[in-house]
GROMACS .gro file of C-alpha atoms in nm:
model
  332
    1MET     CA    1 -19.427   0.197 -13.231
    2GLY     CA    2 -19.098   0.257 -13.366
    3SER     CA    3 -19.005   0.622 -13.271
    4TYR     CA    4 -18.850   0.655 -12.916
    5GLU     CA    5 -18.783   0.946 -12.620
    6GLN     CA    6 -18.599   0.967 -12.336
    7THR     CA    7 -18.671   1.187 -12.048
    8THR     CA    8 -18.480   1.508 -11.955
    9PRO     CA    9 -18.100   1.468 -12.034
   10MET     CA   10 -17.837   1.572 -11.789
   11LYS     CA   11 -17.497   1.637 -11.660
   12LYS     CA   12 -17.330   1.352 -11.923
   13GLN     CA   13 -17.210   1.067 -11.809
   14GLN     CA   14 -16.942   0.849 -11.875
   15VAL     CA   15 -16.831   0.429 -11.688
   16LEU     CA   16 -16.500   0.259 -11.753
   17GLY     CA   17 -16.527   0.004 -11.945
   18SER     CA   18 -16.327  -0.239 -12.031
   19PHE     CA   19 -16.266  -0.376 -12.372
   20SER     CA   20 -16.063  -0.587 -12.566
   21TYR     CA   21 -15.908  -0.534 -12.867
   22TYR     CA   22 -15.675  -0.766 -13.149
   23ASP     CA   23 -15.425  -0.507 -13.070
   24SER     CA   24 -15.179  -0.640 -13.408
   25SER     CA   25 -15.085  -0.459 -13.721
   26GLY     CA   26 -15.069  -0.673 -13.911
   27ILE     CA   27 -15.294  -0.923 -14.093
   28PRO     CA   28 -15.422  -1.256 -13.856
   29ALA     CA   29 -15.404  -1.570 -14.049
   30LEU     CA   30 -15.676  -1.690 -14.123
   31ASP     CA   31 -15.724  -2.012 -13.927
   32ASP     CA   32 -15.597  -1.863 -13.620
   33LEU     CA   33 -15.895  -1.859 -13.392
   34THR     CA   34 -15.755  -1.751 -13.100
   35ILE     CA   35 -15.803  -1.381 -13.129
   36ILE     CA   36 -16.193  -1.444 -13.151
   37GLU     CA   37 -16.059  -1.695 -12.879
   38GLY     CA   38 -15.948  -1.383 -12.662
   39THR     CA   39 -15.625  -1.627 -12.661
   40SER     CA   40 -15.401  -1.391 -12.873
   41PRO     CA   41 -15.122  -1.225 -12.761
   42ASP     CA   42 -15.181  -0.957 -12.985
   43ASN     CA   43 -15.532  -0.938 -12.837
   44THR     CA   44 -15.519  -0.605 -12.584
   45THR     CA   45 -15.721  -0.510 -12.249
   46TYR     CA   46 -15.778  -0.139 -12.211
   47LYS     CA   47 -16.018   0.005 -12.026
   48VAL     CA   48 -16.152   0.298 -12.186
   49PRO     CA   49 -16.447   0.554 -12.129
   50VAL     CA   50 -16.788   0.494 -12.214
   51THR     CA   51 -17.066   0.761 -12.209
   52ASP     CA   52 -17.433   0.714 -12.136
   53LEU     CA   53 -17.624   0.767 -12.432
   54ARG     CA   54 -17.837   0.894 -12.143
   55SER     CA   55 -17.706   1.164 -12.051
   56LEU     CA   56 -17.640   1.327 -12.366
   57PRO     CA   57 -17.832   1.575 -12.585
   58SER     CA   58 -18.019   1.465 -12.857
   59PRO     CA   59 -18.324   1.218 -12.828
   60LEU     CA   60 -18.246   0.825 -12.815
   61SER     CA   61 -18.494   0.811 -13.145
   62SER     CA   62 -18.226   1.083 -13.352
   63TYR     CA   63 -17.975   0.793 -13.383
   64THR     CA   64 -17.986   0.624 -13.670
   65HIS     CA   65 -17.788   0.409 -13.839
   66GLU     CA   66 -17.741   0.593 -14.156
   67LYS     CA   67 -17.599   0.801 -14.016
   68HIS     CA   68 -17.441   0.651 -13.590
   69GLY     CA   69 -17.426   0.351 -13.797
   70PHE     CA   70 -17.683   0.248 -13.487
   71GLN     CA   71 -18.065   0.280 -13.405
   72ILE     CA   72 -18.322   0.293 -13.134
   73VAL     CA   73 -18.563   0.132 -13.111
   74ARG     CA   74 -18.882   0.136 -12.891
   75GLN     CA   75 -19.126  -0.243 -12.896
   76PRO     CA   76 -19.243  -0.450 -12.635
   77LEU     CA   77 -19.112  -0.716 -12.601
   78PRO     CA   78 -19.358  -0.957 -12.822
   79ILE     CA   79 -19.272  -1.316 -12.664
   80SER     CA   80 -19.265  -1.478 -12.356
   81PRO     CA   81 -18.868  -1.410 -12.198
   82SER     CA   82 -18.850  -1.736 -12.018
   83SER     CA   83 -18.556  -1.945 -12.040
   84ALA     CA   84 -18.802  -2.217 -12.075
   85SER     CA   85 -18.972  -2.010 -12.439
   86VAL     CA   86 -18.694  -1.816 -12.620
   87HIS     CA   87 -18.412  -2.133 -12.557
   88ASN     CA   88 -18.768  -2.328 -12.772
   89HIS     CA   89 -18.622  -2.288 -13.148
   90LYS     CA   90 -18.888  -2.287 -13.311
   91TYR     CA   91 -19.141  -2.078 -13.102
   92MET     CA   92 -18.814  -1.843 -13.146
   93THR     CA   93 -18.859  -1.860 -13.548
   94ASN     CA   94 -19.234  -1.849 -13.563
   95LYS     CA   95 -19.314  -1.609 -13.323
   96TYR     CA   96 -19.074  -1.374 -13.235
   97TYR     CA   97 -18.847  -1.340 -13.589
   98PRO     CA   98 -19.227  -1.210 -13.754
   99ALA     CA   99 -19.229  -1.019 -13.532
  100MET     CA  100 -18.858  -0.838 -13.546
  101THR     CA  101 -18.923  -0.846 -13.926
  102ASP     CA  102 -19.254  -0.652 -13.922
  103LEU     CA  103 -19.051  -0.367 -13.692
  104LEU     CA  104 -18.799  -0.297 -13.906
  105ARG     CA  105 -18.986  -0.307 -14.215
  106LYS     CA  106 -19.192  -0.011 -14.092
  107THR     CA  107 -18.878   0.092 -13.927
  108LEU     CA  108 -18.654   0.090 -14.219
  109GLY     CA  109 -18.936   0.127 -14.495
  110ALA     CA  110 -18.730  -0.186 -14.684
  111ARG     CA  111 -18.934  -0.445 -14.912
  112CYS     CA  112 -18.809  -0.661 -14.773
  113VAL     CA  113 -18.676  -0.830 -14.425
  114VAL     CA  114 -18.529  -1.131 -14.392
  115VAL     CA  115 -18.309  -1.358 -14.071
  116ARG     CA  116 -18.045  -1.545 -14.131
  117LYS     CA  117 -18.016  -1.659 -13.755
  118HIS     CA  118 -18.029  -1.542 -13.347
  119SER     CA  119 -17.843  -1.612 -13.031
  120ILE     CA  120 -17.917  -1.617 -12.716
  121ARG     CA  121 -17.647  -1.485 -12.442
  122ASP     CA  122 -17.787  -1.550 -12.083
  123MET     CA  123 -17.402  -1.770 -11.970
  124PRO     CA  124 -17.194  -1.560 -11.750
  125SER     CA  125 -16.874  -1.672 -11.891
  126TRP     CA  126 -16.700  -1.852 -12.175
  127SER     CA  127 -16.582  -2.053 -11.929
  128GLU     CA  128 -16.852  -2.242 -11.787
  129ILE     CA  129 -16.894  -2.376 -12.202
  130GLY     CA  130 -16.565  -2.352 -12.353
  131MET     CA  131 -16.538  -2.156 -12.753
  132ASN     CA  132 -16.501  -2.356 -12.971
  133PRO     CA  133 -16.539  -2.059 -13.302
  134GLU     CA  134 -16.580  -2.326 -13.535
  135ILE     CA  135 -16.879  -2.418 -13.520
  136GLY     CA  136 -17.016  -2.065 -13.590
  137PHE     CA  137 -17.115  -1.953 -13.130
  138SER     CA  138 -17.431  -2.175 -13.293
  139ILE     CA  139 -17.458  -2.376 -12.908
  140GLU     CA  140 -17.757  -2.312 -12.764
  141SER     CA  141 -17.678  -2.036 -12.402
  142LEU     CA  142 -17.399  -1.830 -12.540
  143ALA     CA  143 -17.151  -1.547 -12.271
  144PRO     CA  144 -17.137  -1.182 -12.328
  145PHE     CA  145 -16.845  -1.094 -12.627
  146ASN     CA  146 -16.635  -0.888 -12.528
  147ILE     CA  147 -16.383  -0.807 -12.796
  148ALA     CA  148 -16.385  -0.457 -12.985
  149HIS     CA  149 -16.484  -0.576 -13.382
  150ALA     CA  150 -16.782  -0.510 -13.644
  151ASP     CA  151 -16.873  -0.887 -13.783
  152HIS     CA  152 -16.858  -0.825 -14.136
  153THR     CA  153 -16.595  -0.621 -14.396
  154PRO     CA  154 -16.797  -0.490 -14.706
  155ALA     CA  155 -16.628  -0.842 -14.884
  156GLY     CA  156 -16.685  -1.087 -14.635
  157ALA     CA  157 -17.065  -0.993 -14.604
  158ARG     CA  158 -17.081  -1.005 -14.995
  159ALA     CA  159 -16.947  -1.369 -15.010
  160HIS     CA  160 -17.286  -1.466 -14.678
  161PHE     CA  161 -17.480  -1.363 -14.913
  162ARG     CA  162 -17.360  -1.530 -15.202
  163ALA     CA  163 -17.351  -1.825 -15.062
  164ILE     CA  164 -17.704  -1.872 -14.955
  165LYS     CA  165 -17.862  -2.098 -15.176
  166GLU     CA  166 -18.224  -2.128 -15.294
  167SER     CA  167 -18.282  -2.501 -15.282
  168ASN     CA  168 -18.344  -2.481 -14.922
  169TRP     CA  169 -18.136  -2.191 -14.712
  170PHE     CA  170 -18.455  -2.061 -14.588
  171SER     CA  171 -18.542  -2.533 -14.491
  172GLU     CA  172 -18.199  -2.506 -14.322
  173ASN     CA  173 -18.255  -2.184 -14.132
  174ASP     CA  174 -18.617  -2.315 -13.958
  175THR     CA  175 -18.790  -2.009 -14.159
  176ALA     CA  176 -18.966  -2.188 -14.369
  177ASP     CA  177 -19.273  -2.224 -14.179
  178GLU     CA  178 -19.566  -2.031 -14.266
  179GLU     CA  179 -19.575  -1.932 -13.913
  180CYS     CA  180 -19.256  -1.762 -14.015
  181THR     CA  181 -19.229  -1.667 -14.413
  182SER     CA  182 -19.483  -1.652 -14.636
  183PRO     CA  183 -19.431  -1.817 -14.985
  184LYS     CA  184 -19.420  -1.391 -15.100
  185GLU     CA  185 -19.144  -1.341 -14.884
  186ARG     CA  186 -18.947  -1.622 -14.915
  187THR     CA  187 -19.014  -1.514 -15.348
  188GLU     CA  188 -18.913  -1.215 -15.288
  189PHE     CA  189 -18.611  -1.196 -15.184
  190PHE     CA  190 -18.487  -1.483 -15.366
  191ARG     CA  191 -18.575  -1.244 -15.650
  192LEU     CA  192 -18.391  -0.961 -15.511
  193ARG     CA  193 -18.128  -1.120 -15.414
  194ARG     CA  194 -18.061  -1.294 -15.820
  195GLU     CA  195 -18.136  -0.880 -15.926
  196ILE     CA  196 -17.836  -0.697 -15.606
  197ILE     CA  197 -17.634  -0.973 -15.750
  198GLU     CA  198 -17.630  -0.945 -16.124
  199ALA     CA  199 -17.588  -0.534 -16.079
  200GLU     CA  200 -17.272  -0.671 -15.882
  201ASP     CA  201 -17.149  -0.856 -16.116
  202ARG     CA  202 -17.191  -0.587 -16.450
  203ALA     CA  203 -16.998  -0.338 -16.190
  204ILE     CA  204 -16.752  -0.581 -16.164
  205ALA     CA  205 -16.694  -0.637 -16.471
  206GLU     CA  206 -16.620  -0.267 -16.534
  207ALA     CA  207 -16.419  -0.235 -16.291
  208GLY     CA  208 -16.258  -0.467 -16.454
  209LEU     CA  209 -16.111  -0.723 -16.231
  210ASP     CA  210 -15.964  -1.058 -16.239
  211PRO     CA  211 -16.234  -1.349 -16.121
  212GLU     CA  212 -16.282  -1.395 -15.773
  213VAL     CA  213 -16.040  -1.708 -15.696
  214GLN     CA  214 -16.104  -1.854 -15.301
  215GLY     CA  215 -15.842  -2.134 -15.143
  216GLU     CA  216 -15.782  -2.294 -14.812
  217THR     CA  217 -15.512  -2.153 -14.696
  218THR     CA  218 -15.519  -1.864 -14.854
  219LEU     CA  219 -15.746  -1.511 -14.916
  220PRO     CA  220 -15.994  -1.530 -15.169
  221LYS     CA  221 -15.934  -1.215 -15.450
  222GLY     CA  222 -16.055  -1.114 -15.764
  223GLY     CA  223 -16.370  -1.034 -15.854
  224HIS     CA  224 -16.620  -0.894 -15.568
  225TRP     CA  225 -16.387  -0.973 -15.325
  226ASP     CA  226 -16.172  -0.656 -15.492
  227TRP     CA  227 -16.446  -0.455 -15.579
  228ASP     CA  228 -16.466  -0.122 -15.360
  229GLY     CA  229 -16.882  -0.143 -15.420
  230ALA     CA  230 -16.819   0.107 -15.674
  231ASN     CA  231 -17.061   0.118 -15.994
  232TYR     CA  232 -17.293  -0.095 -15.834
  233GLU     CA  233 -17.683   0.026 -15.941
  234GLY     CA  234 -17.896  -0.245 -15.788
  235PRO     CA  235 -18.180  -0.207 -15.464
  236ARG     CA  236 -17.923  -0.098 -15.159
  237TYR     CA  237 -17.966  -0.381 -14.917
  238ALA     CA  238 -17.783  -0.454 -14.614
  239PHE     CA  239 -17.694  -0.633 -14.319
  240PHE     CA  240 -17.809  -0.578 -13.954
  241SER     CA  241 -17.785  -0.684 -13.601
  242VAL     CA  242 -18.144  -0.634 -13.359
  243TRP     CA  243 -18.049  -0.692 -13.054
  244ARG     CA  244 -18.193  -0.645 -12.783
  245PRO     CA  245 -18.213  -0.765 -12.380
  246PHE     CA  246 -18.519  -0.979 -12.242
  247GLU     CA  247 -18.463  -0.894 -11.916
  248THR     CA  248 -18.298  -0.515 -11.778
  249VAL     CA  249 -17.925  -0.488 -11.846
  250HIS     CA  250 -17.762  -0.486 -11.455
  251ARG     CA  251 -17.412  -0.608 -11.568
  252ASP     CA  252 -17.185  -0.726 -11.934
  253PRO     CA  253 -17.384  -0.448 -12.150
  254LEU     CA  254 -17.395  -0.350 -12.510
  255ALA     CA  255 -17.169  -0.076 -12.673
  256VAL     CA  256 -17.159   0.062 -12.937
  257MET     CA  257 -16.950   0.338 -13.137
  258ASP     CA  258 -17.081   0.605 -13.277
  259MET     CA  259 -16.996   0.617 -13.629
  260SER     CA  260 -17.084   0.982 -13.690
  261GLY     CA  261 -16.774   1.192 -13.672
  262ARG     CA  262 -16.748   1.408 -13.445
  263TRP     CA  263 -16.595   1.306 -13.263
  264PRO     CA  264 -16.200   1.153 -13.419
  265GLN     CA  265 -15.998   1.157 -13.184
  266GLU     CA  266 -16.116   0.898 -12.910
  267HIS     CA  267 -16.314   0.502 -13.039
  268ALA     CA  268 -16.700   0.644 -12.964
  269TRP     CA  269 -16.860   0.405 -12.723
  270ARG     CA  270 -17.144   0.441 -12.638
  271TYR     CA  271 -17.484   0.237 -12.371
  272LEU     CA  272 -17.760   0.239 -12.261
  273SER     CA  273 -17.752   0.241 -11.870
  274GLY     CA  274 -18.017  -0.019 -11.808
  275GLN     CA  275 -18.127  -0.160 -12.118
  276SER     CA  276 -18.440  -0.271 -12.111
  277PRO     CA  277 -18.654  -0.552 -12.261
  278GLU     CA  278 -18.836  -0.268 -12.545
  279GLU     CA  279 -18.538  -0.090 -12.647
  280VAL     CA  280 -18.395  -0.228 -12.920
  281TYR     CA  281 -18.096  -0.158 -13.104
  282LEU     CA  282 -18.022  -0.203 -13.482
  283ILE     CA  283 -17.682  -0.241 -13.534
  284LYS     CA  284 -17.533  -0.230 -13.899
  285PHE     CA  285 -17.276  -0.505 -14.067
  286TYR     CA  286 -17.280  -0.363 -14.480
  287ASP     CA  287 -17.509  -0.132 -14.646
  288SER     CA  288 -17.446  -0.116 -15.028
  289GLU     CA  289 -17.526   0.191 -15.084
  290ALA     CA  290 -17.225   0.339 -14.823
  291LEU     CA  291 -17.012   0.205 -15.100
  292VAL     CA  292 -17.234   0.349 -15.347
  293ARG     CA  293 -17.206   0.727 -15.173
  294LYS     CA  294 -16.873   0.730 -15.107
  295GLU     CA  295 -16.768   0.678 -15.475
  296LYS     CA  296 -16.978   1.015 -15.510
  297GLY     CA  297 -16.759   1.205 -15.213
  298ASP     CA  298 -17.050   1.131 -15.028
  299ASP     CA  299 -16.938   0.883 -14.716
  300GLU     CA  300 -17.230   1.036 -14.469
  301ILE     CA  301 -17.388   0.657 -14.428
  302ALA     CA  302 -17.241   0.504 -14.218
  303LEU     CA  303 -17.111   0.148 -14.388
  304LEU     CA  304 -17.094  -0.102 -14.017
  305CYS     CA  305 -17.098  -0.062 -13.645
  306PRO     CA  306 -16.808  -0.109 -13.432
  307HIS     CA  307 -16.970  -0.292 -13.138
  308SER     CA  308 -16.889  -0.530 -12.740
  309ALA     CA  309 -17.001  -0.600 -12.468
  310PHE     CA  310 -16.792  -0.490 -12.216
  311TYR     CA  311 -16.654  -0.463 -11.839
  312ILE     CA  312 -16.785  -0.232 -11.587
  313SER     CA  313 -16.619  -0.284 -11.229
  314GLY     CA  314 -16.822  -0.357 -10.895
  315THR     CA  315 -17.138  -0.541 -11.122
  316GLU     CA  316 -16.945  -0.892 -11.103
  317LYS     CA  317 -17.253  -1.052 -10.856
  318GLU     CA  318 -17.504  -0.816 -11.051
  319PRO     CA  319 -17.791  -1.118 -11.290
  320VAL     CA  320 -17.636  -1.224 -11.568
  321ARG     CA  321 -17.674  -0.992 -11.836
  322ARG     CA  322 -18.058  -1.286 -12.079
  323SER     CA  323 -18.003  -1.105 -12.447
  324CYS     CA  324 -18.078  -1.165 -12.798
  325GLU     CA  325 -17.945  -1.119 -13.170
  326LEU     CA  326 -18.097  -1.186 -13.499
  327ARG     CA  327 -17.855  -1.143 -13.782
  328VAL     CA  328 -18.092  -1.008 -14.051
  329TRP     CA  329 -18.087  -0.891 -14.420
  330GLY     CA  330 -18.254  -0.590 -14.576
  331ILE     CA  331 -18.366  -0.497 -14.872
  332TRP     CA  332 -18.513  -0.187 -15.026
   0.00000   0.00000   0.00000
């Protein structure tokens, strides 16, 4: 199920895609939501070439999150793609989540995989629904997000991990039903999480960093916020987006940036033309092992993967993209 080969590659094929970039050298204010809304004067639209992965000589199965920052896994769609089904929250948590965590455990060899949340994108544009980033994109239907981004800094990913409250985290995320997660899985996740944080805190203490300080209007500092990930000896853990369409994609495809470093002079945007529901992206937000290796002079493991939806001229009348993203923690 997890391996994936493609047909004989053609000559390298590219399309011209429109991407929005935050185009300022400065650090934005904490409360500046206009960047995410796409209304900031510092946002600039660029048209850049995007290479079809199907046209490259490497088989799709050769792309790995460790080398490229993303991975492509083939899996038959395990649920009904009907709008009623995918907008049924309990159906998604009890049917789709377990199918995907099982896939990731087998594909990545992880000891523990848990889902934080999911989002559905099946609207043509944000103008129809409005965008309020303060609610965390938690509305039922979202539009494609065409701002180039990587979701989390290492410190930001660690902050999310540390913010998990053991008392009610699975209940709050509607993942406490045994159809979704077993008591054993939940216990193991919390046990490993404690082990990870204890190991991080030891490394932070060894680094002699000041205690963590957070303010409502100032950037956090100290503690894990200033830590470079060095001397960590706990379990490896990572944060992923697990992204797939519910129907073949004809507009607003998702692009991923190849982080293998073979194209240093350009933003190496890649995409899957006509991506089908059986083709699943694993897109990395954070990987503790990348920082451990970097400390030792090894940059072979990708830390994260920038990504973005993008617009292709002439696709305006194509069917609206219907897709789903899971945010998933994996621990080895």
